[in-house]
Amino acid sequence: MLFRSSPYMNLTVAQRVGWLQWVQTLVFVWPLAVLGIPTPVFGVCFGLIHSWQFFTHTELVPRLGVLDALVVTPSNHRVHHGRNPRYLDRNYGFTLTIYDHLLGTFALETEPVRFGTTDALPSFGPVDNNLRPWAQLWRKMQAAPTLSRALQVPFRQDRKSTRLNSIHTVISYAVFCLKKK
């Protein structure tokens, strides 16, 4: 939530990561270490990818033609940050857009993007913005009728949340896309 809470799109947004971002990174990085990817190779790739991601957080770069269909560009990353109804749950790619094309989640920027979250934030405070999604998730789990349903909450699509629940975005994106097919 912290990452998408800014009503602006500028280079500082790329640096707005949640306190538990390292957990998400660990989930994706640890298997690479197990597979034997050398640390220097990983370090160079990680640096290049994050440098590219930093570049994509701007409104100054217009659409880039055919590149918009192949790699994550500032234009299609603006769509990812948009709260316009047509832009919700779109353009999840980190570097390439191929999976968004395959899973039907790719969208071109066709109208001005409104940035920020779909629900009004009570503040821009870092504590609230870091902990609110987890508190929302906990309340949803507590409201579930059974323990089994409560344990399913982090993995289920909740259209009402519209990307406020960052754990949903990370854990169940693939499940959501497969259910659509």
PDB file of C-alpha atoms in Angstrom:
ATOM      1  CA  MET A   1       0.000   0.000   0.000  1.00  0.00           C
ATOM      2  CA  LEU A   2       2.781   2.410   0.849  1.00  0.00           C
ATOM      3  CA  PHE A   3       4.188   2.078  -2.663  1.00  0.00           C
ATOM      4  CA  ARG A   4       0.891   3.087  -4.306  1.00  0.00           C
ATOM      5  CA  SER A   5      -0.329   5.601  -1.735  1.00  0.00           C
ATOM      6  CA  SER A   6       1.247   8.662  -3.351  1.00  0.00           C
ATOM      7  CA  PRO A   7      -1.172  10.801  -5.376  1.00  0.00           C
ATOM      8  CA  TYR A   8       1.810  11.765  -7.547  1.00  0.00           C
ATOM      9  CA  MET A   9       4.047   9.831  -9.912  1.00  0.00           C
ATOM     10  CA  ASN A  10       7.656  10.873  -9.590  1.00  0.00           C
ATOM     11  CA  LEU A  11      11.020   9.290  -8.896  1.00  0.00           C
ATOM     12  CA  THR A  12      10.513   9.395  -5.120  1.00  0.00           C
ATOM     13  CA  VAL A  13       7.636   6.899  -5.471  1.00  0.00           C
ATOM     14  CA  ALA A  14      10.158   4.240  -6.528  1.00  0.00           C
ATOM     15  CA  GLN A  15      11.746   4.540  -3.094  1.00  0.00           C
ATOM     16  CA  ARG A  16       8.476   4.146  -1.152  1.00  0.00           C
ATOM     17  CA  VAL A  17       8.644   0.525  -0.081  1.00  0.00           C
ATOM     18  CA  GLY A  18       6.987  -1.082   2.897  1.00  0.00           C
ATOM     19  CA  TRP A  19       8.805  -2.191   5.997  1.00  0.00           C
ATOM     20  CA  LEU A  20       8.231  -5.819   5.061  1.00  0.00           C
ATOM     21  CA  GLN A  21       9.376  -5.495   1.440  1.00  0.00           C
ATOM     22  CA  TRP A  22      12.442  -7.544   2.332  1.00  0.00           C
ATOM     23  CA  VAL A  23      10.147 -10.542   3.011  1.00  0.00           C
ATOM     24  CA  GLN A  24       8.739 -10.350  -0.517  1.00  0.00           C
ATOM     25  CA  THR A  25      12.237  -9.995  -1.935  1.00  0.00           C
ATOM     26  CA  LEU A  26      13.460 -12.951   0.096  1.00  0.00           C
ATOM     27  CA  VAL A  27      10.672 -15.179  -1.237  1.00  0.00           C
ATOM     28  CA  PHE A  28      11.829 -14.549  -4.808  1.00  0.00           C
ATOM     29  CA  VAL A  29      15.582 -14.334  -4.184  1.00  0.00           C
ATOM     30  CA  TRP A  30      16.096 -17.361  -1.948  1.00  0.00           C
ATOM     31  CA  PRO A  31      15.272 -19.906  -4.700  1.00  0.00           C
ATOM     32  CA  LEU A  32      17.927 -18.281  -6.911  1.00  0.00           C
ATOM     33  CA  ALA A  33      20.552 -18.900  -4.234  1.00  0.00           C
ATOM     34  CA  VAL A  34      19.386 -22.517  -3.877  1.00  0.00           C
ATOM     35  CA  LEU A  35      19.698 -22.945  -7.653  1.00  0.00           C
ATOM     36  CA  GLY A  36      23.331 -21.808  -7.415  1.00  0.00           C
ATOM     37  CA  ILE A  37      23.152 -18.391  -9.071  1.00  0.00           C
ATOM     38  CA  PRO A  38      26.479 -16.701  -8.148  1.00  0.00           C
ATOM     39  CA  THR A  39      26.089 -13.718  -5.833  1.00  0.00           C
ATOM     40  CA  PRO A  40      27.908 -11.273  -8.181  1.00  0.00           C
ATOM     41  CA  VAL A  41      25.616 -12.254 -11.090  1.00  0.00           C
ATOM     42  CA  PHE A  42      22.556 -11.791  -8.932  1.00  0.00           C
ATOM     43  CA  GLY A  43      23.892  -8.479  -7.608  1.00  0.00           C
ATOM     44  CA  VAL A  44      24.461  -7.038 -11.087  1.00  0.00           C
ATOM     45  CA  CYS A  45      21.037  -8.187 -12.334  1.00  0.00           C
ATOM     46  CA  PHE A  46      19.313  -6.894  -9.199  1.00  0.00           C
ATOM     47  CA  GLY A  47      21.029  -3.522  -9.603  1.00  0.00           C
ATOM     48  CA  LEU A  48      20.096  -3.230 -13.288  1.00  0.00           C
ATOM     49  CA  ILE A  49      16.473  -4.196 -12.704  1.00  0.00           C
ATOM     50  CA  HIS A  50      16.039  -1.755  -9.832  1.00  0.00           C
ATOM     51  CA  SER A  51      17.732   1.018 -11.818  1.00  0.00           C
ATOM     52  CA  TRP A  52      15.207   0.432 -14.625  1.00  0.00           C
ATOM     53  CA  GLN A  53      12.349   0.414 -12.108  1.00  0.00           C
ATOM     54  CA  PHE A  54      13.523   3.749 -10.717  1.00  0.00           C
ATOM     55  CA  PHE A  55      13.385   5.203 -14.240  1.00  0.00           C
ATOM     56  CA  THR A  56       9.775   4.034 -14.782  1.00  0.00           C
ATOM     57  CA  HIS A  57       8.394   6.206 -11.978  1.00  0.00           C
ATOM     58  CA  THR A  58       7.900   9.449 -13.864  1.00  0.00           C
ATOM     59  CA  GLU A  59       5.261  11.367 -15.779  1.00  0.00           C
ATOM     60  CA  LEU A  60       7.925  13.133 -17.856  1.00  0.00           C
ATOM     61  CA  VAL A  61       8.479  10.307 -20.365  1.00  0.00           C
ATOM     62  CA  PRO A  62       5.699   9.846 -22.948  1.00  0.00           C
ATOM     63  CA  ARG A  63       4.602   6.538 -24.446  1.00  0.00           C
ATOM     64  CA  LEU A  64       7.486   4.802 -26.213  1.00  0.00           C
ATOM     65  CA  GLY A  65       5.726   3.046 -29.079  1.00  0.00           C
ATOM     66  CA  VAL A  66       6.580  -0.624 -29.544  1.00  0.00           C
ATOM     67  CA  LEU A  67       8.674  -0.654 -26.355  1.00  0.00           C
ATOM     68  CA  ASP A  68       5.434  -0.220 -24.367  1.00  0.00           C
ATOM     69  CA  ALA A  69       4.334  -3.648 -25.563  1.00  0.00           C
ATOM     70  CA  LEU A  70       7.619  -5.391 -24.692  1.00  0.00           C
ATOM     71  CA  VAL A  71       9.089  -3.955 -21.512  1.00  0.00           C
ATOM     72  CA  VAL A  72       7.829  -1.996 -18.547  1.00  0.00           C
ATOM     73  CA  THR A  73       8.018   1.653 -19.570  1.00  0.00           C
ATOM     74  CA  PRO A  74       7.036   4.778 -17.645  1.00  0.00           C
ATOM     75  CA  SER A  75       3.720   4.816 -19.523  1.00  0.00           C
ATOM     76  CA  ASN A  76       2.590   1.305 -18.704  1.00  0.00           C
ATOM     77  CA  HIS A  77       3.953   1.571 -15.165  1.00  0.00           C
ATOM     78  CA  ARG A  78       1.809   4.668 -14.668  1.00  0.00           C
ATOM     79  CA  VAL A  79      -1.136   2.417 -15.531  1.00  0.00           C
ATOM     80  CA  HIS A  80      -0.007   0.018 -12.788  1.00  0.00           C
ATOM     81  CA  HIS A  81      -0.147   2.873 -10.257  1.00  0.00           C
ATOM     82  CA  GLY A  82      -3.484   4.185 -11.520  1.00  0.00           C
ATOM     83  CA  ARG A  83      -6.697   4.110  -9.533  1.00  0.00           C
ATOM     84  CA  ASN A  84      -8.858   4.680 -12.603  1.00  0.00           C
ATOM     85  CA  PRO A  85     -11.326   1.766 -12.851  1.00  0.00           C
ATOM     86  CA  ARG A  86      -9.884   0.675 -16.216  1.00  0.00           C
ATOM     87  CA  TYR A  87      -6.359   0.563 -14.725  1.00  0.00           C
ATOM     88  CA  LEU A  88      -7.043  -1.472 -11.567  1.00  0.00           C
ATOM     89  CA  ASP A  89      -5.234  -4.825 -11.434  1.00  0.00           C
ATOM     90  CA  ARG A  90      -3.184  -4.081 -14.556  1.00  0.00           C
ATOM     91  CA  ASN A  91       0.460  -4.188 -15.643  1.00  0.00           C
ATOM     92  CA  TYR A  92       2.068  -6.210 -12.873  1.00  0.00           C
ATOM     93  CA  GLY A  93       5.272  -6.828 -14.839  1.00  0.00           C
ATOM     94  CA  PHE A  94       8.512  -5.803 -13.172  1.00  0.00           C
ATOM     95  CA  THR A  95      10.705  -5.654 -16.269  1.00  0.00           C
ATOM     96  CA  LEU A  96       8.933  -7.443 -19.135  1.00  0.00           C
ATOM     97  CA  THR A  97       5.246  -7.262 -20.057  1.00  0.00           C
ATOM     98  CA  ILE A  98       4.974 -10.782 -21.513  1.00  0.00           C
ATOM     99  CA  TYR A  99       3.100 -12.267 -18.545  1.00  0.00           C
ATOM    100  CA  ASP A 100       0.635  -9.388 -18.500  1.00  0.00           C
ATOM    101  CA  HIS A 101      -0.071 -10.102 -22.168  1.00  0.00           C
ATOM    102  CA  LEU A 102      -0.418 -13.848 -21.560  1.00  0.00           C
ATOM    103  CA  LEU A 103      -2.660 -13.438 -18.511  1.00  0.00           C
ATOM    104  CA  GLY A 104      -4.814 -10.645 -19.925  1.00  0.00           C
ATOM    105  CA  THR A 105      -3.727  -8.004 -17.417  1.00  0.00           C
ATOM    106  CA  PHE A 106      -1.900  -5.682 -19.829  1.00  0.00           C
ATOM    107  CA  ALA A 107      -3.387  -2.233 -20.505  1.00  0.00           C
ATOM    108  CA  LEU A 108      -2.059   0.725 -22.465  1.00  0.00           C
ATOM    109  CA  GLU A 109      -2.279   4.231 -21.041  1.00  0.00           C
ATOM    110  CA  THR A 110      -5.275   5.653 -22.900  1.00  0.00           C
ATOM    111  CA  GLU A 111      -6.555   8.297 -20.479  1.00  0.00           C
ATOM    112  CA  PRO A 112      -4.947  10.519 -17.839  1.00  0.00           C
ATOM    113  CA  VAL A 113      -3.911   8.436 -14.836  1.00  0.00           C
ATOM    114  CA  ARG A 114      -5.204   9.278 -11.367  1.00  0.00           C
ATOM    115  CA  PHE A 115      -2.587   8.063  -8.877  1.00  0.00           C
ATOM    116  CA  GLY A 116      -3.010   6.829  -5.327  1.00  0.00           C
ATOM    117  CA  THR A 117      -5.236   4.256  -3.685  1.00  0.00           C
ATOM    118  CA  THR A 118      -8.942   3.784  -4.335  1.00  0.00           C
ATOM    119  CA  ASP A 119      -9.766   4.348  -0.659  1.00  0.00           C
ATOM    120  CA  ALA A 120      -8.894   7.695   0.870  1.00  0.00           C
ATOM    121  CA  LEU A 121      -5.964   7.389   3.231  1.00  0.00           C
ATOM    122  CA  PRO A 122      -6.466   8.829   6.711  1.00  0.00           C
ATOM    123  CA  SER A 123      -2.921  10.190   6.672  1.00  0.00           C
ATOM    124  CA  PHE A 124       0.373  10.047   4.832  1.00  0.00           C
ATOM    125  CA  GLY A 125       2.128   8.877   7.995  1.00  0.00           C
ATOM    126  CA  PRO A 126       4.571   5.993   7.501  1.00  0.00           C
ATOM    127  CA  VAL A 127       3.319   3.974  10.483  1.00  0.00           C
ATOM    128  CA  ASP A 128      -0.287   4.072   9.326  1.00  0.00           C
ATOM    129  CA  ASN A 129       0.590   3.375   5.697  1.00  0.00           C
ATOM    130  CA  ASN A 130       2.793   0.414   6.615  1.00  0.00           C
ATOM    131  CA  LEU A 131       0.487  -1.196   9.164  1.00  0.00           C
ATOM    132  CA  ARG A 132      -3.006  -0.448   7.817  1.00  0.00           C
ATOM    133  CA  PRO A 133      -3.030  -3.182   5.134  1.00  0.00           C
ATOM    134  CA  TRP A 134      -1.999  -5.775   7.724  1.00  0.00           C
ATOM    135  CA  ALA A 135      -4.685  -4.564  10.136  1.00  0.00           C
ATOM    136  CA  GLN A 136      -7.271  -4.766   7.326  1.00  0.00           C
ATOM    137  CA  LEU A 137      -6.159  -8.298   6.533  1.00  0.00           C
ATOM    138  CA  TRP A 138      -6.359  -9.292  10.210  1.00  0.00           C
ATOM    139  CA  ARG A 139      -9.907  -7.862  10.511  1.00  0.00           C
ATOM    140  CA  LYS A 140     -10.994  -9.772   7.400  1.00  0.00           C
ATOM    141  CA  MET A 141      -9.529 -12.970   8.831  1.00  0.00           C
ATOM    142  CA  GLN A 142     -11.292 -12.408  12.154  1.00  0.00           C
ATOM    143  CA  ALA A 143     -14.604 -11.828  10.367  1.00  0.00           C
ATOM    144  CA  ALA A 144     -14.410 -15.145   8.514  1.00  0.00           C
ATOM    145  CA  PRO A 145     -17.037 -17.664   9.673  1.00  0.00           C
ATOM    146  CA  THR A 146     -14.580 -20.554  10.142  1.00  0.00           C
ATOM    147  CA  LEU A 147     -10.876 -21.047  10.746  1.00  0.00           C
ATOM    148  CA  SER A 148     -10.553 -22.625   7.315  1.00  0.00           C
ATOM    149  CA  ARG A 149     -12.076 -19.545   5.630  1.00  0.00           C
ATOM    150  CA  ALA A 150      -9.919 -17.248   7.774  1.00  0.00           C
ATOM    151  CA  LEU A 151      -6.753 -18.992   6.568  1.00  0.00           C
ATOM    152  CA  GLN A 152      -7.936 -18.557   2.960  1.00  0.00           C
ATOM    153  CA  VAL A 153      -8.411 -14.785   3.252  1.00  0.00           C
ATOM    154  CA  PRO A 154      -4.817 -13.794   2.270  1.00  0.00           C
ATOM    155  CA  PHE A 155      -5.042 -15.981  -0.831  1.00  0.00           C
ATOM    156  CA  ARG A 156      -8.479 -14.972  -2.084  1.00  0.00           C
ATOM    157  CA  GLN A 157      -9.439 -12.150  -4.421  1.00  0.00           C
ATOM    158  CA  ASP A 158     -11.388  -9.405  -2.706  1.00  0.00           C
ATOM    159  CA  ARG A 159     -12.738  -6.978  -5.278  1.00  0.00           C
ATOM    160  CA  LYS A 160     -13.680  -4.503  -2.538  1.00  0.00           C
ATOM    161  CA  SER A 161     -10.044  -4.011  -1.535  1.00  0.00           C
ATOM    162  CA  THR A 162      -8.863  -2.973  -5.019  1.00  0.00           C
ATOM    163  CA  ARG A 163      -5.162  -3.423  -4.381  1.00  0.00           C
ATOM    164  CA  LEU A 164      -5.075  -1.971  -0.871  1.00  0.00           C
ATOM    165  CA  ASN A 165      -4.052  -5.338   0.486  1.00  0.00           C
ATOM    166  CA  SER A 166      -0.432  -5.711  -0.596  1.00  0.00           C
ATOM    167  CA  ILE A 167      -0.222  -9.317   0.551  1.00  0.00           C
ATOM    168  CA  HIS A 168      -3.044 -10.155  -1.871  1.00  0.00           C
ATOM    169  CA  THR A 169      -1.098  -8.599  -4.710  1.00  0.00           C
ATOM    170  CA  VAL A 170       1.998 -10.619  -3.904  1.00  0.00           C
ATOM    171  CA  ILE A 171       0.507 -13.983  -2.964  1.00  0.00           C
ATOM    172  CA  SER A 172      -2.574 -14.393  -5.104  1.00  0.00           C
ATOM    173  CA  TYR A 173      -1.848 -12.569  -8.342  1.00  0.00           C
ATOM    174  CA  ALA A 174      -1.271 -15.824 -10.206  1.00  0.00           C
ATOM    175  CA  VAL A 175      -4.369 -17.418  -8.665  1.00  0.00           C
ATOM    176  CA  PHE A 176      -6.466 -14.424  -9.718  1.00  0.00           C
ATOM    177  CA  CYS A 177      -5.196 -14.594 -13.297  1.00  0.00           C
ATOM    178  CA  LEU A 178      -5.720 -18.344 -13.566  1.00  0.00           C
ATOM    179  CA  LYS A 179      -9.291 -18.039 -12.265  1.00  0.00           C
ATOM    180  CA  LYS A 180     -10.026 -15.480 -15.001  1.00  0.00           C
ATOM    181  CA  LYS A 181      -9.167 -17.958 -17.759  1.00  0.00           C
TER     182      LYS A 181
END
